[in-house]
Amino acid sequence: MHKIFCTIALLLLFFTVKAKDIVSEIERDSIVSVIQPEKLSLEVKYDTNDVVAEEKSETENVASPQHTVGYRVLVFSDNNARTARGEAKERARLIAEQIPHLRTYVTFESPYWRLKVGDFRTHSAAESAANEIKHTFPQYSREIRVVKDRINNSK
């Protein structure tokens, strides 16, 4: 009985110490790795410097009152772990400055960071916005394309 009690006490101590190490590492590095099922993605929305993360199901295609199926302009997509997030945020900032009537969405769907722009109900409206972005930012022209996506309903 004494051996069982000691074993349980040691296990509890080990897990407590390990949990403290994890928390201190998160605080020290400010980097959190999330292991998640393949069917989930992490959407990160940037509003100035505030970050809000939401989990959403990739298989959930049913339109909610806030969302419907439509089109967005894909401006950037990269999986370089060192640079992709920063590049997506920088491009979002530049587009928001130059074309303020278009909303920007920086998302992470493992392993890709993506920048999508706008909420368009028709492909032609998205194509028109894509041409406006290409004209304003010719250096991004090769990467810009219209993609089907869940969009926010306009109010």
PDB file of N, CA, C and O in Angstrom, residues 1-18:
ATOM      1  N   MET A   1       0.831  -1.188   0.000  1.00  0.00           N
ATOM      2  CA  MET A   1       0.000   0.000   0.000  1.00  0.00           C
ATOM      3  C   MET A   1       0.874   1.251   0.000  1.00  0.00           C
ATOM      4  O   MET A   1       0.577   2.214  -0.689  1.00  0.00           O
ATOM      5  N   HIS A   2       1.946   1.195   0.772  1.00  0.00           N
ATOM      6  CA  HIS A   2       2.859   2.335   0.856  1.00  0.00           C
ATOM      7  C   HIS A   2       3.536   2.580  -0.506  1.00  0.00           C
ATOM      8  O   HIS A   2       3.716   3.731  -0.917  1.00  0.00           O
ATOM      9  N   LYS A   3       3.877   1.498  -1.226  1.00  0.00           N
ATOM     10  CA  LYS A   3       4.501   1.634  -2.537  1.00  0.00           C
ATOM     11  C   LYS A   3       3.553   2.281  -3.542  1.00  0.00           C
ATOM     12  O   LYS A   3       3.948   3.122  -4.347  1.00  0.00           O
ATOM     13  N   ILE A   4       2.288   1.896  -3.504  1.00  0.00           N
ATOM     14  CA  ILE A   4       1.282   2.467  -4.411  1.00  0.00           C
ATOM     15  C   ILE A   4       1.114   3.958  -4.133  1.00  0.00           C
ATOM     16  O   ILE A   4       1.086   4.778  -5.052  1.00  0.00           O
ATOM     17  N   PHE A   5       1.023   4.316  -2.855  1.00  0.00           N
ATOM     18  CA  PHE A   5       0.865   5.718  -2.480  1.00  0.00           C
ATOM     19  C   PHE A   5       2.069   6.536  -2.948  1.00  0.00           C
ATOM     20  O   PHE A   5       1.926   7.632  -3.495  1.00  0.00           O
ATOM     21  N   CYS A   6       3.277   6.031  -2.748  1.00  0.00           N
ATOM     22  CA  CYS A   6       4.495   6.732  -3.172  1.00  0.00           C
ATOM     23  C   CYS A   6       4.547   6.883  -4.692  1.00  0.00           C
ATOM     24  O   CYS A   6       4.923   7.928  -5.214  1.00  0.00           O
ATOM     25  N   THR A   7       4.146   5.834  -5.415  1.00  0.00           N
ATOM     26  CA  THR A   7       4.138   5.889  -6.874  1.00  0.00           C
ATOM     27  C   THR A   7       3.162   6.948  -7.372  1.00  0.00           C
ATOM     28  O   THR A   7       3.484   7.746  -8.259  1.00  0.00           O
ATOM     29  N   ILE A   8       1.972   6.985  -6.793  1.00  0.00           N
ATOM     30  CA  ILE A   8       0.968   7.977  -7.181  1.00  0.00           C
ATOM     31  C   ILE A   8       1.462   9.381  -6.857  1.00  0.00           C
ATOM     32  O   ILE A   8       1.334  10.302  -7.679  1.00  0.00           O
ATOM     33  N   ALA A   9       2.068   9.563  -5.702  1.00  0.00           N
ATOM     34  CA  ALA A   9       2.591  10.875  -5.309  1.00  0.00           C
ATOM     35  C   ALA A   9       3.684  11.326  -6.276  1.00  0.00           C
ATOM     36  O   ALA A   9       3.729  12.491  -6.683  1.00  0.00           O
ATOM     37  N   LEU A  10       4.570  10.425  -6.679  1.00  0.00           N
ATOM     38  CA  LEU A  10       5.632  10.781  -7.611  1.00  0.00           C
ATOM     39  C   LEU A  10       5.070  11.142  -8.992  1.00  0.00           C
ATOM     40  O   LEU A  10       5.540  12.088  -9.644  1.00  0.00           O
ATOM     41  N   LEU A  11       4.070  10.386  -9.441  1.00  0.00           N
ATOM     42  CA  LEU A  11       3.452  10.701 -10.724  1.00  0.00           C
ATOM     43  C   LEU A  11       2.791  12.066 -10.706  1.00  0.00           C
ATOM     44  O   LEU A  11       2.911  12.855 -11.654  1.00  0.00           O
ATOM     45  N   LEU A  12       2.064  12.367  -9.629  1.00  0.00           N
ATOM     46  CA  LEU A  12       1.423  13.679  -9.502  1.00  0.00           C
ATOM     47  C   LEU A  12       2.464  14.789  -9.500  1.00  0.00           C
ATOM     48  O   LEU A  12       2.293  15.833 -10.133  1.00  0.00           O
ATOM     49  N   LEU A  13       3.552  14.586  -8.787  1.00  0.00           N
ATOM     50  CA  LEU A  13       4.619  15.574  -8.726  1.00  0.00           C
ATOM     51  C   LEU A  13       5.232  15.780 -10.114  1.00  0.00           C
ATOM     52  O   LEU A  13       5.453  16.907 -10.555  1.00  0.00           O
ATOM     53  N   PHE A  14       5.479  14.682 -10.834  1.00  0.00           N
ATOM     54  CA  PHE A  14       6.060  14.768 -12.174  1.00  0.00           C
ATOM     55  C   PHE A  14       5.164  15.572 -13.115  1.00  0.00           C
ATOM     56  O   PHE A  14       5.618  16.461 -13.816  1.00  0.00           O
ATOM     57  N   PHE A  15       3.852  15.260 -13.139  1.00  0.00           N
ATOM     58  CA  PHE A  15       2.934  15.960 -14.034  1.00  0.00           C
ATOM     59  C   PHE A  15       2.777  17.421 -13.648  1.00  0.00           C
ATOM     60  O   PHE A  15       2.636  18.284 -14.500  1.00  0.00           O
ATOM     61  N   THR A  16       2.818  17.732 -12.363  1.00  0.00           N
ATOM     62  CA  THR A  16       2.731  19.118 -11.918  1.00  0.00           C
ATOM     63  C   THR A  16       3.953  19.898 -12.382  1.00  0.00           C
ATOM     64  O   THR A  16       3.847  21.000 -12.905  1.00  0.00           O
ATOM     65  N   VAL A  17       5.125  19.335 -12.211  1.00  0.00           N
ATOM     66  CA  VAL A  17       6.366  19.988 -12.639  1.00  0.00           C
ATOM     67  C   VAL A  17       6.372  20.158 -14.151  1.00  0.00           C
ATOM     68  O   VAL A  17       6.740  21.207 -14.671  1.00  0.00           O
ATOM     69  N   LYS A  18       5.949  19.132 -14.887  1.00  0.00           N
ATOM     70  CA  LYS A  18       5.919  19.190 -16.344  1.00  0.00           C
ATOM     71  C   LYS A  18       4.958  20.281 -16.814  1.00  0.00           C
ATOM     72  O   LYS A  18       5.276  21.024 -17.742  1.00  0.00           O
TER      73      LYS A  18
END
